[in-house]
PDB file of C-alpha atoms and ligand atoms in Angstrom:
ATOM      1  CA  MET V  22       0.019  27.925 -38.326  1.00  0.00           C
ATOM      2  CA  THR V  23       2.801  26.947 -35.947  1.00  0.00           C
ATOM      3  CA  ASP V  24       3.275  30.576 -34.978  1.00  0.00           C
ATOM      4  CA  ARG V  25      -0.387  31.032 -34.413  1.00  0.00           C
ATOM      5  CA  ARG V  26      -0.557  27.895 -32.326  1.00  0.00           C
ATOM      6  CA  SER V  27       2.346  28.867 -30.140  1.00  0.00           C
ATOM      7  CA  PHE V  28       0.968  32.366 -29.789  1.00  0.00           C
ATOM      8  CA  LEU V  29      -2.363  30.976 -28.641  1.00  0.00           C
ATOM      9  CA  ARG V  30      -0.641  28.579 -26.287  1.00  0.00           C
ATOM     10  CA  MET V  31       1.372  31.399 -24.771  1.00  0.00           C
ATOM     11  CA  ALA V  32      -1.761  33.467 -24.462  1.00  0.00           C
ATOM     12  CA  ILE V  33      -3.448  30.659 -22.564  1.00  0.00           C
ATOM     13  CA  MET V  34      -0.511  29.914 -20.314  1.00  0.00           C
ATOM     14  CA  GLY V  35       0.084  33.602 -19.782  1.00  0.00           C
ATOM     15  CA  THR V  36      -3.497  34.082 -18.728  1.00  0.00           C
ATOM     16  CA  ALA V  37      -3.333  31.157 -16.328  1.00  0.00           C
ATOM     17  CA  GLY V  38       0.034  32.255 -14.982  1.00  0.00           C
ATOM     18  CA  ILE V  39      -0.879  35.854 -14.367  1.00  0.00           C
ATOM     19  CA  LEU V  40      -4.350  35.430 -13.015  1.00  0.00           C
ATOM     20  CA  VAL V  41      -3.787  32.461 -10.800  1.00  0.00           C
ATOM     21  CA  ALA V  42      -1.547  33.186  -7.887  1.00  0.00           C
ATOM     22  CA  GLY V  43      -0.872  29.567  -7.083  1.00  0.00           C
ATOM     23  CA  CYS V  44      -2.139  26.268  -5.796  1.00  0.00           C
ATOM     24  CA  ASP V  45      -2.227  27.520  -2.282  1.00  0.00           C
ATOM     25  CA  ARG V  46      -4.935  29.245  -0.371  1.00  0.00           C
ATOM     26  CA  ILE V  47      -4.265  32.857  -1.355  1.00  0.00           C
ATOM     27  CA  SER V  48      -5.999  33.173  -4.695  1.00  0.00           C
ATOM     28  CA  GLN V  49      -9.520  33.562  -3.446  1.00  0.00           C
ATOM     29  CA  SER V  50      -9.985  37.216  -4.304  1.00  0.00           C
ATOM     30  CA  GLY V  51     -13.073  38.239  -6.195  1.00  0.00           C
ATOM     31  CA  TRP V  52     -10.823  39.768  -8.834  1.00  0.00           C
ATOM     32  CA  GLY V  53      -9.207  36.458  -9.764  1.00  0.00           C
ATOM     33  CA  THR V  54     -12.528  34.695  -9.783  1.00  0.00           C
ATOM     34  CA  ARG V  55     -14.220  37.218 -12.044  1.00  0.00           C
ATOM     35  CA  VAL V  56     -11.438  37.373 -14.599  1.00  0.00           C
ATOM     36  CA  LEU V  57     -10.979  33.626 -14.662  1.00  0.00           C
ATOM     37  CA  GLY V  58     -14.689  33.196 -15.205  1.00  0.00           C
ATOM     38  CA  SER V  59     -14.590  35.274 -18.359  1.00  0.00           C
ATOM     39  CA  ALA V  60     -11.362  33.687 -19.591  1.00  0.00           C
ATOM     40  CA  GLU V  61     -12.751  30.208 -19.345  1.00  0.00           C
ATOM     41  CA  GLY V  62     -15.011  30.350 -22.381  1.00  0.00           C
ATOM     42  CA  LEU V  63     -12.102  31.627 -24.448  1.00  0.00           C
ATOM     43  CA  ASN V  64      -9.769  28.935 -23.171  1.00  0.00           C
ATOM     44  CA  ARG V  65     -12.231  26.188 -24.049  1.00  0.00           C
ATOM     45  CA  ARG V  66     -12.802  27.527 -27.561  1.00  0.00           C
ATOM     46  CA  VAL V  67      -9.088  27.989 -28.214  1.00  0.00           C
ATOM     47  CA  GLN V  68      -8.361  24.592 -26.730  1.00  0.00           C
ATOM     48  CA  ALA V  69     -10.862  22.979 -29.077  1.00  0.00           C
ATOM     49  CA  LEU V  70      -8.882  24.422 -32.014  1.00  0.00           C
ATOM     50  CA  LEU V  71      -5.566  23.252 -30.656  1.00  0.00           C
ATOM     51  CA  ALA V  72      -6.353  19.867 -29.247  1.00  0.00           C
ATOM     52  CA  PRO V  73      -8.984  17.564 -30.650  1.00  0.00           C
ATOM     53  CA  SER V  74     -10.252  15.122 -28.031  1.00  0.00           C
ATOM     54  CA  SER V  75      -7.994  12.391 -29.415  1.00  0.00           C
ATOM     55  CA  SER V  76      -4.736  14.371 -29.227  1.00  0.00           C
ATOM     56  CA  MET V  77      -1.939  12.974 -27.092  1.00  0.00           C
ATOM     57  CA  ALA V  78       0.266  14.788 -24.607  1.00  0.00           C
ATOM     58  CA  LYS V  79       3.961  14.693 -25.412  1.00  0.00           C
ATOM     59  CA  GLU V  80       5.819  11.784 -23.876  1.00  0.00           C
ATOM     60  CA  TYR V  81       9.484  11.999 -22.904  1.00  0.00           C
ATOM     61  CA  SER V  82      12.428   9.629 -22.541  1.00  0.00           C
ATOM     62  CA  GLU V  83      13.988   8.255 -19.346  1.00  0.00           C
ATOM     63  CA  ALA V  84      16.801  10.781 -19.741  1.00  0.00           C
ATOM     64  CA  ASP V  85      14.284  13.638 -19.408  1.00  0.00           C
ATOM     65  CA  ILE V  86      12.958  12.559 -16.001  1.00  0.00           C
ATOM     66  CA  SER V  87      13.385  15.401 -13.487  1.00  0.00           C
ATOM     67  CA  PRO V  88      15.929  14.598 -10.776  1.00  0.00           C
ATOM     68  CA  VAL V  89      13.598  16.202  -8.250  1.00  0.00           C
ATOM     69  CA  PHE V  90       9.834  16.211  -8.596  1.00  0.00           C
ATOM     70  CA  HIS V  91       8.332  18.952  -6.462  1.00  0.00           C
ATOM     71  CA  ALA V  92       5.453  17.855  -4.217  1.00  0.00           C
ATOM     72  CA  ASN V  93       2.666  20.399  -3.941  1.00  0.00           C
ATOM     73  CA  GLY V  94      -0.618  21.005  -2.183  1.00  0.00           C
ATOM     74  CA  THR V  95      -1.275  18.392   0.465  1.00  0.00           C
ATOM     75  CA  THR V  96       1.790  16.243   1.077  1.00  0.00           C
ATOM     76  CA  GLN V  97       0.591  14.324   4.127  1.00  0.00           C
ATOM     77  CA  PRO V  98      -3.167  13.972   4.697  1.00  0.00           C
ATOM     78  CA  GLY V  99      -4.063  14.216   8.357  1.00  0.00           C
ATOM     79  CA  THR V 100      -7.482  12.589   8.363  1.00  0.00           C
ATOM     80  CA  PRO V 101      -7.930   9.528  10.609  1.00  0.00           C
ATOM     81  CA  ALA V 102      -9.050   7.307   7.721  1.00  0.00           C
ATOM     82  CA  TYR V 103      -5.887   8.110   5.787  1.00  0.00           C
ATOM     83  CA  ARG V 104      -3.601   7.785   8.786  1.00  0.00           C
ATOM     84  CA  ALA V 105      -5.000   4.336   9.548  1.00  0.00           C
ATOM     85  CA  LEU V 106      -4.320   3.148   5.993  1.00  0.00           C
ATOM     86  CA  MET V 107      -0.841   4.658   6.003  1.00  0.00           C
ATOM     87  CA  ALA V 108       0.016   2.961   9.309  1.00  0.00           C
ATOM     88  CA  ASN V 109      -0.432  -0.386   7.561  1.00  0.00           C
ATOM     89  CA  GLN V 110       1.461   0.605   4.365  1.00  0.00           C
ATOM     90  CA  PHE V 111      -1.880   0.874   2.505  1.00  0.00           C
ATOM     91  CA  ARG V 112      -2.344  -2.905   2.512  1.00  0.00           C
ATOM     92  CA  ASP V 113      -6.026  -2.428   3.460  1.00  0.00           C
ATOM     93  CA  TYR V 114      -6.657   0.207   0.807  1.00  0.00           C
ATOM     94  CA  THR V 115      -9.446  -0.151  -1.696  1.00  0.00           C
ATOM     95  CA  LEU V 116     -10.775   2.357  -4.175  1.00  0.00           C
ATOM     96  CA  GLN V 117     -14.539   2.682  -4.079  1.00  0.00           C
ATOM     97  CA  ILE V 118     -16.243   3.128  -7.470  1.00  0.00           C
ATOM     98  CA  ASP V 119     -19.918   3.992  -7.444  1.00  0.00           C
ATOM     99  CA  GLY V 120     -22.589   6.401  -8.646  1.00  0.00           C
ATOM    100  CA  LEU V 121     -23.934   5.801 -12.163  1.00  0.00           C
ATOM    101  CA  VAL V 122     -22.220   2.463 -12.719  1.00  0.00           C
ATOM    102  CA  ASN V 123     -23.690  -0.976 -13.324  1.00  0.00           C
ATOM    103  CA  ARG V 124     -21.550  -2.725 -10.703  1.00  0.00           C
ATOM    104  CA  PRO V 125     -20.430  -0.575  -7.746  1.00  0.00           C
ATOM    105  CA  THR V 126     -17.068  -2.033  -6.811  1.00  0.00           C
ATOM    106  CA  ARG V 127     -14.080  -1.745  -4.484  1.00  0.00           C
ATOM    107  CA  LEU V 128     -10.686  -2.438  -6.042  1.00  0.00           C
ATOM    108  CA  SER V 129      -7.386  -2.989  -4.255  1.00  0.00           C
ATOM    109  CA  ILE V 130      -4.121  -1.874  -5.831  1.00  0.00           C
ATOM    110  CA  ASP V 131      -3.522  -5.521  -6.792  1.00  0.00           C
ATOM    111  CA  ASP V 132      -6.953  -5.661  -8.462  1.00  0.00           C
ATOM    112  CA  LEU V 133      -6.079  -2.491 -10.388  1.00  0.00           C
ATOM    113  CA  LYS V 134      -2.784  -4.009 -11.524  1.00  0.00           C
ATOM    114  CA  LYS V 135      -4.721  -6.889 -13.099  1.00  0.00           C
ATOM    115  CA  LEU V 136      -6.552  -4.489 -15.439  1.00  0.00           C
ATOM    116  CA  ASP V 137      -4.841  -2.746 -18.404  1.00  0.00           C
ATOM    117  CA  THR V 138      -1.864  -0.745 -17.181  1.00  0.00           C
ATOM    118  CA  ARG V 139       0.394   1.742 -18.903  1.00  0.00           C
ATOM    119  CA  THR V 140       3.663   3.524 -18.181  1.00  0.00           C
ATOM    120  CA  GLN V 141       4.151   7.065 -19.449  1.00  0.00           C
ATOM    121  CA  ILE V 142       6.771   9.775 -19.011  1.00  0.00           C
ATOM    122  CA  THR V 143       4.927  13.079 -19.074  1.00  0.00           C
ATOM    123  CA  ARG V 144       5.318  16.629 -17.849  1.00  0.00           C
ATOM    124  CA  HIS V 145       3.351  18.029 -14.951  1.00  0.00           C
ATOM    125  CA  ASP V 146       2.631  21.772 -15.155  1.00  0.00           C
ATOM    126  CA  CYS V 147       1.450  23.625 -12.080  1.00  0.00           C
ATOM    127  CA  VAL V 148      -0.193  27.057 -12.378  1.00  0.00           C
ATOM    128  CA  GLU V 149       2.380  28.315  -9.883  1.00  0.00           C
ATOM    129  CA  GLY V 150       4.825  28.183 -12.777  1.00  0.00           C
ATOM    130  CA  TRP V 151       6.862  25.044 -12.178  1.00  0.00           C
ATOM    131  CA  SER V 152       6.985  21.842 -14.214  1.00  0.00           C
ATOM    132  CA  ALA V 153       8.446  18.401 -13.649  1.00  0.00           C
ATOM    133  CA  ILE V 154       8.781  15.313 -15.796  1.00  0.00           C
ATOM    134  CA  GLY V 155       8.003  12.001 -14.174  1.00  0.00           C
ATOM    135  CA  LYS V 156       7.454   8.394 -15.109  1.00  0.00           C
ATOM    136  CA  TRP V 157       3.997   7.288 -14.095  1.00  0.00           C
ATOM    137  CA  GLN V 158       2.646   3.783 -14.032  1.00  0.00           C
ATOM    138  CA  GLY V 159      -0.999   3.081 -13.520  1.00  0.00           C
ATOM    139  CA  THR V 160      -4.224   1.490 -14.641  1.00  0.00           C
ATOM    140  CA  LEU V 161      -6.068   3.032 -17.552  1.00  0.00           C
ATOM    141  CA  LEU V 162      -9.143   4.744 -16.175  1.00  0.00           C
ATOM    142  CA  SER V 163     -10.983   3.500 -19.284  1.00  0.00           C
ATOM    143  CA  ALA V 164     -10.255  -0.079 -18.174  1.00  0.00           C
ATOM    144  CA  VAL V 165     -11.675   0.652 -14.738  1.00  0.00           C
ATOM    145  CA  LEU V 166     -14.783   2.180 -16.297  1.00  0.00           C
ATOM    146  CA  ASP V 167     -15.241  -0.881 -18.505  1.00  0.00           C
ATOM    147  CA  HIS V 168     -14.787  -3.114 -15.487  1.00  0.00           C
ATOM    148  CA  VAL V 169     -17.640  -1.470 -13.553  1.00  0.00           C
ATOM    149  CA  GLY V 170     -19.839  -0.664 -16.562  1.00  0.00           C
ATOM    150  CA  VAL V 171     -20.830   2.982 -16.997  1.00  0.00           C
ATOM    151  CA  ASP V 172     -24.507   3.906 -17.047  1.00  0.00           C
ATOM    152  CA  PRO V 173     -25.191   5.869 -20.258  1.00  0.00           C
ATOM    153  CA  GLN V 174     -26.593   8.742 -18.171  1.00  0.00           C
ATOM    154  CA  ALA V 175     -23.173   9.427 -16.609  1.00  0.00           C
ATOM    155  CA  ARG V 176     -21.390  12.534 -17.929  1.00  0.00           C
ATOM    156  CA  PHE V 177     -18.585  13.141 -15.429  1.00  0.00           C
ATOM    157  CA  VAL V 178     -16.173  11.216 -13.263  1.00  0.00           C
ATOM    158  CA  VAL V 179     -15.636  12.750  -9.821  1.00  0.00           C
ATOM    159  CA  PHE V 180     -12.469  11.950  -7.870  1.00  0.00           C
ATOM    160  CA  HIS V 181     -12.874  12.163  -4.102  1.00  0.00           C
ATOM    161  CA  CYS V 182      -9.680  12.485  -2.050  1.00  0.00           C
ATOM    162  CA  PHE V 183      -8.699  11.674   1.525  1.00  0.00           C
ATOM    163  CA  ASP V 184      -7.182  15.067   2.332  1.00  0.00           C
ATOM    164  CA  GLU V 185      -9.185  18.007   3.639  1.00  0.00           C
ATOM    165  CA  MET V 186      -8.259  21.570   2.669  1.00  0.00           C
ATOM    166  CA  ASP V 187     -10.329  22.872   5.563  1.00  0.00           C
ATOM    167  CA  VAL V 188     -12.064  20.823   8.207  1.00  0.00           C
ATOM    168  CA  GLY V 189     -14.809  18.919   6.392  1.00  0.00           C
ATOM    169  CA  VAL V 190     -13.767  20.219   2.929  1.00  0.00           C
ATOM    170  CA  PRO V 191     -12.084  17.390   1.061  1.00  0.00           C
ATOM    171  CA  TYR V 192     -10.066  17.925  -2.105  1.00  0.00           C
ATOM    172  CA  TYR V 193     -11.913  16.685  -5.166  1.00  0.00           C
ATOM    173  CA  GLU V 194     -11.730  16.951  -8.943  1.00  0.00           C
ATOM    174  CA  SER V 195     -13.715  15.888 -11.997  1.00  0.00           C
ATOM    175  CA  VAL V 196     -13.359  15.259 -15.719  1.00  0.00           C
ATOM    176  CA  ASP V 197     -15.858  14.421 -18.429  1.00  0.00           C
ATOM    177  CA  ILE V 198     -16.210  10.892 -19.761  1.00  0.00           C
ATOM    178  CA  GLY V 199     -14.158  11.700 -22.876  1.00  0.00           C
ATOM    179  CA  GLU V 200     -11.171  12.857 -20.828  1.00  0.00           C
ATOM    180  CA  ALA V 201     -11.646   9.901 -18.494  1.00  0.00           C
ATOM    181  CA  ARG V 202     -11.393   7.502 -21.435  1.00  0.00           C
ATOM    182  CA  HIS V 203      -8.351   9.219 -22.972  1.00  0.00           C
ATOM    183  CA  PRO V 204      -5.486   6.697 -23.388  1.00  0.00           C
ATOM    184  CA  GLN V 205      -3.172   8.810 -21.185  1.00  0.00           C
ATOM    185  CA  THR V 206      -5.614   9.064 -18.278  1.00  0.00           C
ATOM    186  CA  LEU V 207      -4.290   6.788 -15.545  1.00  0.00           C
ATOM    187  CA  LEU V 208      -4.962   5.889 -11.961  1.00  0.00           C
ATOM    188  CA  ALA V 209      -1.294   5.939 -11.066  1.00  0.00           C
ATOM    189  CA  PHE V 210       0.188   3.697  -8.359  1.00  0.00           C
ATOM    190  CA  ALA V 211       3.886   4.240  -9.158  1.00  0.00           C
ATOM    191  CA  LEU V 212       6.204   7.185  -9.791  1.00  0.00           C
ATOM    192  CA  ASN V 213       9.673   6.610 -11.225  1.00  0.00           C
ATOM    193  CA  ASP V 214       9.411   2.846 -10.670  1.00  0.00           C
ATOM    194  CA  GLN V 215       8.547   3.156  -6.965  1.00  0.00           C
ATOM    195  CA  PRO V 216       5.167   2.657  -5.288  1.00  0.00           C
ATOM    196  CA  LEU V 217       3.658   6.136  -5.151  1.00  0.00           C
ATOM    197  CA  PRO V 218       5.205   7.912  -2.136  1.00  0.00           C
ATOM    198  CA  VAL V 219       2.922   9.710   0.322  1.00  0.00           C
ATOM    199  CA  PRO V 220       3.818  13.295  -0.802  1.00  0.00           C
ATOM    200  CA  TYR V 221       2.781  12.408  -4.362  1.00  0.00           C
ATOM    201  CA  GLY V 222      -0.600  10.923  -3.483  1.00  0.00           C
ATOM    202  CA  ALA V 223      -0.127   7.394  -2.119  1.00  0.00           C
ATOM    203  CA  PRO V 224      -1.432   4.904  -2.784  1.00  0.00           C
ATOM    204  CA  LEU V 225      -3.343   6.061  -5.876  1.00  0.00           C
ATOM    205  CA  ARG V 226      -3.760   9.308  -7.791  1.00  0.00           C
ATOM    206  CA  LEU V 227      -5.104  10.588 -11.070  1.00  0.00           C
ATOM    207  CA  ARG V 228      -2.710  11.409 -13.929  1.00  0.00           C
ATOM    208  CA  LEU V 229      -4.138  13.251 -16.909  1.00  0.00           C
ATOM    209  CA  GLY V 230      -1.783  13.852 -19.816  1.00  0.00           C
ATOM    210  CA  ARG V 231      -3.258  17.116 -20.986  1.00  0.00           C
ATOM    211  CA  GLN V 232      -4.374  19.210 -18.044  1.00  0.00           C
ATOM    212  CA  LEU V 233      -2.786  21.335 -15.335  1.00  0.00           C
ATOM    213  CA  GLY V 234      -1.480  20.180 -11.966  1.00  0.00           C
ATOM    214  CA  TYR V 235      -4.520  20.857  -9.831  1.00  0.00           C
ATOM    215  CA  LYS V 236      -6.607  18.430 -11.915  1.00  0.00           C
ATOM    216  CA  GLN V 237      -4.217  15.599 -10.972  1.00  0.00           C
ATOM    217  CA  ALA V 238      -6.059  14.502  -7.834  1.00  0.00           C
ATOM    218  CA  LYS V 239      -3.904  12.725  -5.243  1.00  0.00           C
ATOM    219  CA  TYR V 240      -4.984  10.415  -2.387  1.00  0.00           C
ATOM    220  CA  LEU V 241      -7.992   8.955  -4.191  1.00  0.00           C
ATOM    221  CA  SER V 242     -10.590   7.444  -1.907  1.00  0.00           C
ATOM    222  CA  ARG V 243     -13.555   7.141  -4.227  1.00  0.00           C
ATOM    223  CA  ILE V 244     -14.565   7.580  -7.844  1.00  0.00           C
ATOM    224  CA  GLU V 245     -18.143   8.579  -8.496  1.00  0.00           C
ATOM    225  CA  LEU V 246     -19.901   8.668 -11.866  1.00  0.00           C
ATOM    226  CA  VAL V 247     -22.443  11.472 -12.035  1.00  0.00           C
ATOM    227  CA  LYS V 248     -24.790  13.304 -14.375  1.00  0.00           C
ATOM    228  CA  SER V 249     -23.803  16.648 -12.876  1.00  0.00           C
ATOM    229  CA  PHE V 250     -21.493  17.880 -10.124  1.00  0.00           C
ATOM    230  CA  ASP V 251     -23.863  20.637  -8.985  1.00  0.00           C
ATOM    231  CA  ALA V 252     -24.403  18.979  -5.606  1.00  0.00           C
ATOM    232  CA  ILE V 253     -20.723  18.265  -4.876  1.00  0.00           C
ATOM    233  CA  GLY V 254     -18.666  20.841  -2.954  1.00  0.00           C
ATOM    234  CA  ASP V 255     -19.671  24.299  -4.194  1.00  0.00           C
ATOM    235  CA  GLY V 256     -20.741  22.810  -7.527  1.00  0.00           C
ATOM    236  CA  LYS V 257     -17.870  23.889  -9.791  1.00  0.00           C
ATOM    237  CA  GLY V 258     -16.361  20.423 -10.248  1.00  0.00           C
ATOM    238  CA  GLY V 259     -13.283  20.652  -8.037  1.00  0.00           C
ATOM    239  CA  TYR V 260     -11.797  22.144  -4.904  1.00  0.00           C
ATOM    240  CA  TRP V 261      -9.810  24.786  -6.800  1.00  0.00           C
ATOM    241  CA  GLU V 262     -12.630  25.333  -9.282  1.00  0.00           C
ATOM    242  CA  ASP V 263     -14.795  26.216  -6.271  1.00  0.00           C
ATOM    243  CA  GLN V 264     -12.182  28.953  -5.534  1.00  0.00           C
ATOM    244  CA  GLY V 265     -12.395  30.284  -9.106  1.00  0.00           C
ATOM    245  CA  TYR V 266     -10.004  28.183 -11.172  1.00  0.00           C
ATOM    246  CA  GLU V 267     -11.123  26.884 -14.553  1.00  0.00           C
ATOM    247  CA  TRP V 268     -12.722  23.447 -14.702  1.00  0.00           C
ATOM    248  CA  TYR V 269     -11.179  22.770 -18.106  1.00  0.00           C
ATOM    249  CA  ALA V 270      -7.475  23.259 -17.410  1.00  0.00           C
ATOM    250  CA  GLY V 271      -5.981  22.272 -20.782  1.00  0.00           C
ATOM    251  CA  ILE V 272      -2.278  22.842 -21.295  1.00  0.00           C
TER     252      ILE V 272
HETATM  253  N1  MTE I 835      -5.749  15.422  -3.073  1.00  0.00           N
HETATM  254  C1  MTE I 835      -5.033  16.431  -3.565  1.00  0.00           C
HETATM  255  N2  MTE I 835      -4.674  16.390  -4.862  1.00  0.00           N
HETATM  256  C2  MTE I 835      -3.941  17.395  -5.387  1.00  0.00           C
HETATM  257  C3  MTE I 835      -3.554  18.531  -4.627  1.00  0.00           C
HETATM  258  C4  MTE I 835      -3.943  18.543  -3.248  1.00  0.00           C
HETATM  259  O1  MTE I 835      -3.639  19.476  -2.482  1.00  0.00           O
HETATM  260  N3  MTE I 835      -4.681  17.474  -2.764  1.00  0.00           N
HETATM  261  N4  MTE I 835      -2.823  19.551  -5.198  1.00  0.00           N
HETATM  262  C5  MTE I 835      -2.851  19.643  -6.658  1.00  0.00           C
HETATM  263  C6  MTE I 835      -1.845  20.539  -7.227  1.00  0.00           C
HETATM  264  S1  MTE I 835      -2.167  22.199  -7.205  1.00  0.00           S
HETATM  265  C7  MTE I 835      -0.731  20.078  -7.880  1.00  0.00           C
HETATM  266  S2  MTE I 835       0.355  21.086  -8.677  1.00  0.00           S
HETATM  267  C8  MTE I 835      -0.443  18.625  -7.853  1.00  0.00           C
HETATM  268  C9  MTE I 835       0.903  18.385  -7.215  1.00  0.00           C
HETATM  269  O2  MTE I 835       1.270  17.035  -7.403  1.00  0.00           O
HETATM  270  P1  MTE I 835       2.686  16.571  -6.841  1.00  0.00           P
HETATM  271  O3  MTE I 835       2.654  16.785  -5.349  1.00  0.00           O
HETATM  272  O4  MTE I 835       2.803  15.144  -7.219  1.00  0.00           O
HETATM  273  O5  MTE I 835       3.711  17.438  -7.488  1.00  0.00           O
HETATM  274  O6  MTE I 835      -1.391  17.844  -7.159  1.00  0.00           O
HETATM  275  C10 MTE I 835      -2.715  18.276  -7.314  1.00  0.00           C
HETATM  276  N5  MTE I 835      -3.573  17.305  -6.692  1.00  0.00           N
HETATM  277 MO1   MO I 836      -0.717  23.102  -8.812  1.00  0.00          MO
END
């Protein structure tokens, strides 16, 4: 069983590694998109065998923390709204939470710190082929969802970001409610005991224990609960998904 599991894992990672050129803007060929599309169903079925929805990502010790954590994708959003917040050390920042919730709310970082928080040392895996282990501290997304009250019609949580990949095309991501409520799903405000630095998504980013790097949305501006993400971006559930990456990016 162990052999079979590791074989399947390698098959999945191999597929992701070969087909996806990287988290930059070069992998938009029709070839990559077509092959990824057909691989996705397989990945989801295999993933269901390997990782029941309750499974936990491995957590590491302080000694395992990477001396250097690579910053990838956007490392300095240029939009006016972000620049204004940054100029004041994010003191005026609030996260907007709306959509299919009972109480649309704005929460400051201090408000988030008053809800249930967690610290976890986990590994980040980017499809470009690098990994890094970091210590993340943040508020459980499940606590935030409980705080606002989720309408039973909601199926997905969409994470809207401040940075734009092209003019007027903001980065965004999404997960289903189950992944959102997983005990290792955090809205992280600290990395390695420091307030989240700008290259890593200041002042607040998503950290999922069990999915690839591009799902870990940085620079969160708004969280929206939806029935479907058809009407957001190109309708595939995330900026990179709109370029052909898989929506379910299990490790
Ligand atoms: N808002 C936003 N989130 C993002 C990205 C981005 O460009 N913008 N890049 C993604 C990718 S591809 C990776 S690998 C990780 C990189 O996170 P890091 O900079 O903390 O290493 O952020 C992800 N989240
Ligand atoms: Mo990535």
